[in-house]
């Protein structure tokens, strides 16, 4: 509100737009707020002392207000089609504005426009509603209010064209529909299966961001279902998709997604490393299948193959190294849960990734890969009950020493 008022006092038009308006209308607490204005980025910076200009694909101002960062963007226009010719493309380059590639994909869009232009270049009708604080009205050029009432996500304009401009809109349709509990309108859903492959042209880093929004979410499992149904999951995670029919694979992934969703709802931290560990574990198991059959040591096989699985995944969704490294550690620790004698449990428990690896063990047990007894043992171990390992247990001398130290009384074997 402060940002809207300040821009208004400086003589500019300013509206709240996008997810903020949409979520408020749907009765959901918005995650963040976006403002659209006729002020140019430099002019926005002049109004707010603490504004920062950011962005390469399009320039925006970040304004700090009330402990939050408000994104303030200048009205922009819909990119022109590539058929409009060389001349315009060159002109566009000169102006640092938008361009389409031959497939109709937007490469850049920094052409300023009117409020109406700005509405039509947005993705979904419910994302193109503008709240004006001067008269408390909502400006709607695209029928977004009707779609709010009908509870549906509808692309503005011709769906196929809009997906070709930016294939990520297919993922956004799924995510936003499930966030609001809306349906994807029929004509908006119709071309998705056929166009799903376009996602392979999207930079992997952008897909990674979008995948996190889809899966580190309270609606993670519903998003998973819809992505599969629309043929999008198969493009994002081809290695995983190839294993989905195998025993226990869906159970493992759904377990991870349900756990994540529960944590999100409780405002607990969630990590991409754990999510990707679950999503890609079936592919790793597959890659190791022949090694396991040949009786190779799992502890050696996992690190060897986990690099290959991660490398193949980053061809589509680019998992940054700061997440793939802990993911591979979670994997590498799995065989070590079987070694329960001597000081090995202690050493394993001291590993910085132990807790995540233990949570992952629970998922694997629920999917039938490990016994409940093993999970139970490690659960009790952490509670300090130092359970006695089954046959082939620890070195008895060490056990005695430990009992003396902790004052524990021996339990019957
Ligand atoms: P949320 O913030 O809940 O993830 P959002 O709709 O606000 O959802 P943002 O990524 O914050 O998503 O985008 C803000 C607004 O910018 C959108 O509501 C939409 O109007 C516009 N927008 C975002 N991405 C696109 C896109 N790929 N194509 C067209 N318009 C987009
Ligand atoms: Mg937003």
XYZ file of C-alpha atoms and ligand atoms in Angstrom:
445
model
C 0.000 0.000 0.000
C 2.842 2.386 0.863
C 4.489 1.685 -2.466
C 1.226 2.307 -4.328
C 0.596 5.560 -2.434
C 4.150 6.825 -2.873
C 4.096 6.236 -6.625
C 0.669 7.918 -6.818
C 1.888 10.980 -4.911
C 4.813 11.230 -7.331
C 2.286 11.449 -10.176
C 2.448 7.896 -11.505
C -0.184 5.223 -11.974
C 0.438 2.205 -9.758
C -1.404 -1.068 -9.244
C -1.029 -4.232 -7.257
C -1.064 -7.066 -9.777
C -0.379 -10.769 -10.256
C -0.291 -13.403 -7.542
C -0.914 -10.855 -4.779
C -4.310 -9.768 -6.131
C -5.221 -13.281 -7.246
C -4.446 -14.879 -3.890
C -6.224 -12.166 -1.895
C -9.340 -12.622 -4.036
C -9.125 -16.376 -3.440
C -8.765 -15.836 0.306
C -5.157 -17.044 0.449
C -2.262 -15.230 2.098
C -0.108 -13.966 -0.800
C 3.519 -15.049 -0.871
C 4.751 -11.744 -2.258
C 3.484 -8.589 -3.894
C 4.054 -7.252 -7.382
C 3.359 -3.689 -8.431
C 2.890 -2.454 -12.000
C 3.364 1.193 -12.843
C 3.810 3.624 -15.722
C 6.986 4.923 -14.062
C 10.184 3.753 -15.788
C 12.639 1.777 -13.629
C 14.881 4.821 -13.173
C 11.880 6.900 -12.154
C 10.883 4.256 -9.613
C 14.371 4.450 -8.192
C 14.014 8.208 -7.861
C 10.790 7.819 -5.862
C 12.186 5.272 -3.413
C 15.480 5.824 -1.760
C 15.866 2.144 -1.171
C 15.084 0.710 -4.596
C 17.418 -1.537 -6.519
C 17.192 -2.141 -10.251
C 17.567 -5.802 -11.101
C 16.979 -8.275 -13.900
C 18.430 -9.093 -17.255
C 15.455 -10.588 -19.030
C 13.448 -7.593 -17.946
C 14.413 -4.783 -15.667
C 12.495 -4.293 -12.444
C 12.879 -2.256 -9.306
C 13.012 -3.981 -5.946
C 11.570 -1.697 -3.308
C 11.905 -2.500 0.361
C 8.779 -1.824 2.367
C 7.667 -3.145 5.724
C 10.367 -5.803 5.843
C 9.404 -7.140 2.430
C 10.703 -6.655 -1.056
C 8.072 -5.431 -3.458
C 8.731 -5.988 -7.159
C 7.856 -2.879 -9.104
C 7.685 -3.380 -12.875
C 6.971 -0.853 -15.594
C 3.984 -1.648 -17.859
C 5.204 -3.769 -20.759
C 3.701 -4.831 -24.055
C 3.217 -8.266 -25.622
C 6.118 -9.261 -27.896
C 5.465 -8.926 -31.595
C 5.530 -12.022 -33.780
C 8.730 -12.998 -35.634
C 6.848 -12.689 -38.935
C 6.814 -8.943 -38.493
C 10.256 -9.041 -39.934
C 13.912 -8.346 -39.602
C 13.503 -4.635 -39.319
C 11.503 -4.804 -36.142
C 13.804 -7.400 -34.667
C 16.766 -5.106 -35.173
C 14.872 -2.179 -33.828
C 13.994 -4.323 -30.867
C 17.621 -5.176 -30.263
C 18.560 -1.521 -30.367
C 15.914 -0.640 -27.813
C 16.858 -3.501 -25.500
C 13.343 -4.734 -25.821
C 11.699 -7.993 -26.649
C 12.413 -10.511 -29.364
C 11.014 -13.874 -30.330
C 13.093 -16.725 -31.679
C 11.979 -18.750 -34.690
C 9.898 -21.086 -32.548
C 8.000 -18.119 -31.152
C 9.814 -18.145 -27.822
C 10.316 -14.867 -26.017
C 13.985 -14.067 -25.669
C 13.668 -10.603 -24.228
C 10.783 -8.357 -23.433
C 11.474 -4.887 -22.261
C 9.109 -2.955 -24.501
C 7.182 -0.540 -22.377
C 3.479 -0.271 -22.959
C 0.159 0.865 -21.540
C -1.764 -0.701 -18.687
C -3.855 -2.556 -21.255
C -0.749 -3.852 -23.065
C 0.595 -5.003 -19.739
C -2.572 -6.973 -19.009
C -2.494 -8.858 -22.311
C 1.137 -9.934 -22.076
C 0.519 -11.707 -18.743
C -0.053 -15.444 -18.655
C -3.406 -16.244 -17.035
C -6.509 -14.096 -16.752
C -6.506 -14.382 -12.950
C -2.919 -13.090 -12.957
C -3.863 -9.964 -14.910
C -6.070 -8.239 -12.352
C -4.944 -4.786 -11.228
C -5.883 -3.397 -7.857
C -5.963 0.392 -7.732
C -5.691 1.858 -4.276
C -7.027 5.323 -5.192
C -10.574 4.029 -5.631
C -10.235 0.445 -4.331
C -11.214 -0.965 -7.704
C -9.935 -3.927 -9.684
C -9.157 -3.240 -13.344
C -9.865 -6.279 -15.533
C -9.223 -6.298 -19.303
C -9.193 -10.058 -19.770
C -12.148 -11.537 -17.909
C -10.073 -12.510 -14.902
C -12.881 -11.780 -12.445
C -15.221 -14.179 -14.244
C -12.536 -16.856 -14.094
C -11.999 -16.210 -10.381
C -15.709 -16.885 -9.882
C -15.647 -19.905 -12.211
C -12.494 -21.041 -10.351
C -10.456 -21.726 -13.452
C -6.999 -20.977 -14.845
C -7.268 -19.669 -18.391
C -4.452 -18.464 -20.630
C -4.920 -15.040 -22.172
C -5.022 -15.397 -25.965
C -4.338 -18.506 -28.039
C -3.015 -21.213 -25.710
C -0.633 -22.863 -28.168
C 0.956 -19.526 -29.101
C 1.323 -18.575 -25.464
C 2.986 -21.901 -24.573
C 5.369 -21.598 -27.494
C 6.352 -18.110 -26.329
C 7.171 -19.504 -22.915
C 6.793 -23.235 -22.217
C 7.156 -22.679 -18.455
C 3.554 -21.470 -18.556
C 2.547 -25.158 -18.753
C 4.116 -25.737 -15.344
C 2.698 -22.510 -13.958
C -0.808 -23.573 -15.018
C -0.512 -26.748 -12.928
C 1.042 -25.026 -9.944
C -1.318 -22.075 -9.754
C -4.423 -24.214 -10.364
C -3.510 -26.478 -7.458
C -2.472 -23.630 -5.211
C -5.949 -22.127 -5.579
C -7.850 -25.403 -5.932
C -8.973 -24.271 -9.405
C -9.305 -26.285 -12.610
C -7.263 -25.638 -15.724
C -9.810 -24.450 -18.266
C -10.329 -26.969 -21.113
C -8.728 -25.032 -23.981
C -5.806 -24.064 -21.734
C -5.164 -27.705 -20.764
C -5.750 -29.150 -24.236
C -2.399 -28.437 -25.991
C -0.164 -29.278 -23.028
C 0.436 -32.991 -23.738
C 1.478 -32.240 -27.266
C 3.708 -29.297 -26.367
C 5.278 -30.778 -23.228
C 8.561 -31.450 -25.048
C 9.073 -27.705 -25.522
C 10.288 -27.664 -21.932
C 13.555 -29.197 -23.101
C 14.408 -25.815 -24.674
C 14.018 -23.948 -21.395
C 17.220 -23.213 -19.456
C 17.702 -25.846 -16.754
C 18.156 -23.266 -14.009
C 14.731 -21.802 -14.673
C 13.169 -25.267 -14.654
C 14.914 -25.985 -11.372
C 13.289 -22.912 -9.789
C 9.900 -23.933 -11.093
C 10.298 -27.555 -9.974
C 11.059 -26.362 -6.450
C 7.896 -24.258 -6.473
C 5.935 -27.310 -7.605
C 7.386 -29.854 -5.187
C 8.488 -27.888 -2.130
C 4.866 -26.985 -1.720
C 1.824 -27.949 0.300
C 0.319 -29.198 -2.983
C 3.373 -31.253 -3.945
C 1.562 -34.540 -4.474
C -1.307 -33.096 -6.493
C 1.238 -31.273 -8.642
C 3.056 -34.581 -9.173
C -0.191 -36.293 -10.252
C -1.087 -33.529 -12.681
C 2.409 -33.287 -14.147
C 2.289 -37.004 -14.885
C -1.186 -36.832 -16.325
C -0.226 -33.974 -18.644
C 3.019 -35.616 -19.762
C 5.169 -32.912 -18.153
C 6.837 -34.979 -15.458
C 8.229 -37.307 -18.108
C 10.025 -34.389 -19.754
C 11.379 -32.950 -16.513
C 12.518 -36.256 -14.984
C 12.942 -38.762 -17.801
C 15.096 -41.144 -15.718
C 12.526 -41.249 -12.930
C 9.588 -41.571 -15.297
C 11.186 -44.675 -16.800
C 11.117 -46.348 -13.340
C 7.649 -45.294 -12.167
C 6.055 -48.658 -12.903
C 8.580 -50.504 -10.720
C 7.637 -51.849 -7.291
C 7.796 -49.282 -4.539
C 8.901 -46.360 -6.706
C 5.690 -44.382 -6.497
C 5.453 -45.148 -2.795
C 8.920 -43.705 -2.246
C 8.287 -40.538 -4.247
C 4.840 -39.952 -2.803
C 6.248 -40.476 0.666
C 8.840 -37.784 0.001
C 6.275 -35.379 -1.427
C 3.826 -35.942 1.433
C 6.595 -35.399 3.957
C 7.656 -32.202 2.213
C 4.097 -30.912 2.022
C 3.555 -31.580 5.723
C 6.734 -29.684 6.589
C 5.730 -26.756 4.371
C 2.363 -26.596 6.110
C 4.120 -26.540 9.494
C 6.543 -23.849 8.294
C 9.521 -26.159 8.748
C 12.519 -25.936 6.437
C 12.641 -28.209 3.394
C 15.641 -29.041 1.265
C 15.935 -29.598 -2.461
C 18.680 -32.173 -1.775
C 16.259 -34.520 -0.007
C 13.549 -34.029 -2.626
C 15.937 -34.806 -5.471
C 17.400 -37.735 -3.530
C 13.923 -39.286 -3.561
C 13.073 -38.315 -7.137
C 16.298 -39.756 -8.548
C 16.879 -42.725 -6.239
C 14.875 -45.089 -8.484
C 17.114 -44.117 -11.403
C 20.202 -44.734 -9.301
C 18.924 -48.172 -8.260
C 18.267 -48.928 -11.895
C 21.748 -47.848 -12.898
C 23.199 -50.058 -10.170
C 21.053 -53.086 -10.921
C 23.664 -55.048 -12.798
C 26.387 -54.131 -10.317
C 24.187 -55.420 -7.491
C 23.457 -58.622 -9.388
C 27.169 -59.183 -9.797
C 27.526 -58.917 -6.054
C 29.500 -55.676 -6.047
C 29.853 -53.688 -2.874
C 27.016 -51.150 -2.612
C 29.115 -48.642 -0.746
C 31.441 -48.504 -3.714
C 28.774 -48.677 -6.387
C 26.661 -45.766 -5.178
C 29.221 -42.975 -5.453
C 30.295 -44.299 -8.821
C 26.816 -44.284 -10.327
C 25.327 -41.308 -8.511
C 27.472 -38.926 -10.519
C 26.080 -40.315 -13.767
C 22.482 -40.015 -12.615
C 23.005 -36.415 -11.480
C 24.787 -35.543 -14.727
C 21.952 -36.884 -16.824
C 19.344 -35.038 -14.763
C 20.983 -31.636 -15.206
C 20.385 -31.991 -18.959
C 16.788 -30.920 -18.222
C 16.346 -29.634 -14.674
C 19.649 -28.197 -13.522
C 20.215 -29.197 -9.923
C 23.011 -26.945 -8.609
C 26.035 -28.623 -7.089
C 25.295 -27.263 -3.639
C 22.252 -29.554 -3.698
C 23.539 -32.477 -5.763
C 26.477 -32.973 -3.395
C 24.306 -33.482 -0.277
C 21.881 -35.546 -2.382
C 24.694 -37.921 -3.274
C 25.781 -38.035 0.372
C 22.281 -39.040 1.448
C 22.494 -41.863 -1.078
C 26.010 -42.905 -0.131
C 25.067 -43.240 3.543
C 22.257 -45.741 2.890
C 24.329 -48.954 2.935
C 26.055 -47.805 6.119
C 22.816 -48.200 8.086
C 23.367 -51.940 7.848
C 26.660 -51.820 9.693
C 25.700 -51.663 13.283
C 28.663 -53.107 15.096
C 31.500 -51.474 16.918
C 31.789 -47.729 16.724
C 30.272 -47.607 13.286
C 26.838 -46.365 14.394
C 28.490 -43.570 16.309
C 30.519 -42.533 13.304
C 27.519 -42.648 11.036
C 25.421 -40.621 13.465
C 28.118 -37.951 13.544
C 27.909 -37.423 9.797
C 26.392 -34.015 8.973
C 23.958 -35.699 6.580
C 22.929 -38.412 9.062
C 19.510 -37.008 9.901
C 18.515 -36.564 6.247
C 19.885 -40.014 5.438
C 17.870 -41.520 8.309
C 14.704 -39.799 7.069
C 15.489 -41.216 3.661
C 15.931 -44.688 5.159
C 12.408 -44.384 6.583
C 11.055 -43.633 3.104
C 12.893 -46.599 1.654
C 11.573 -48.898 4.361
C 8.024 -47.701 3.721
C 8.580 -48.500 0.057
C 9.621 -52.035 0.999
C 13.347 -51.656 0.359
C 14.445 -52.034 3.972
C 12.986 -53.701 7.037
C 11.077 -51.883 9.748
C 13.435 -53.547 12.208
C 16.341 -51.558 10.766
C 14.475 -48.272 11.040
C 13.328 -49.148 14.549
C 16.919 -49.859 15.593
C 18.156 -46.495 14.371
C 15.224 -44.696 15.907
C 16.029 -46.196 19.284
C 19.705 -45.610 18.801
C 19.058 -41.905 18.451
C 16.863 -41.897 21.530
C 19.920 -43.125 23.427
C 18.505 -46.580 24.034
C 21.565 -48.141 22.439
C 19.679 -51.242 21.370
C 21.635 -54.405 20.970
C 22.264 -55.143 17.318
C 21.013 -58.448 16.028
C 23.270 -61.438 15.284
C 26.872 -60.542 14.584
C 26.524 -57.623 16.966
C 29.231 -55.449 18.378
C 32.543 -56.355 19.831
C 31.605 -57.395 23.429
C 34.611 -55.639 24.945
C 33.487 -52.324 23.516
C 29.976 -52.929 24.695
C 31.164 -53.450 28.244
C 33.235 -50.324 28.137
C 30.310 -48.375 26.890
C 28.049 -49.660 29.641
C 30.547 -48.649 32.259
C 30.755 -45.217 30.771
C 27.048 -44.628 30.508
C 26.064 -46.535 33.616
C 23.654 -48.539 31.527
C 22.529 -51.933 32.769
C 22.842 -54.826 30.379
C 19.633 -55.833 28.646
C 18.843 -59.452 27.942
C 19.894 -60.542 24.467
P 3.369 -16.810 -7.012
O 4.081 -15.545 -6.625
O 2.326 -17.248 -6.083
O 4.312 -17.887 -7.383
P 2.642 -15.259 -9.306
O 1.547 -15.412 -10.298
O 2.696 -13.998 -8.524
O 2.549 -16.527 -8.366
P 5.225 -14.535 -10.234
O 6.283 -15.385 -10.830
O 5.471 -13.807 -8.964
O 3.989 -15.504 -10.062
O 4.761 -13.531 -11.372
C 4.022 -12.357 -11.113
C 3.101 -12.065 -12.279
O 3.873 -11.874 -13.472
C 2.137 -13.178 -12.628
O 0.987 -13.151 -11.836
C 1.838 -12.878 -14.077
O 0.930 -11.826 -14.208
C 3.189 -12.421 -14.586
N 3.968 -13.552 -15.109
C 4.824 -14.343 -14.407
N 5.371 -15.277 -15.179
C 4.863 -15.097 -16.404
C 5.037 -15.754 -17.651
N 5.850 -16.794 -17.765
N 4.340 -15.276 -18.731
C 3.523 -14.209 -18.599
N 3.307 -13.567 -17.454
C 3.966 -13.994 -16.366
Mg 4.253 -13.372 -7.186
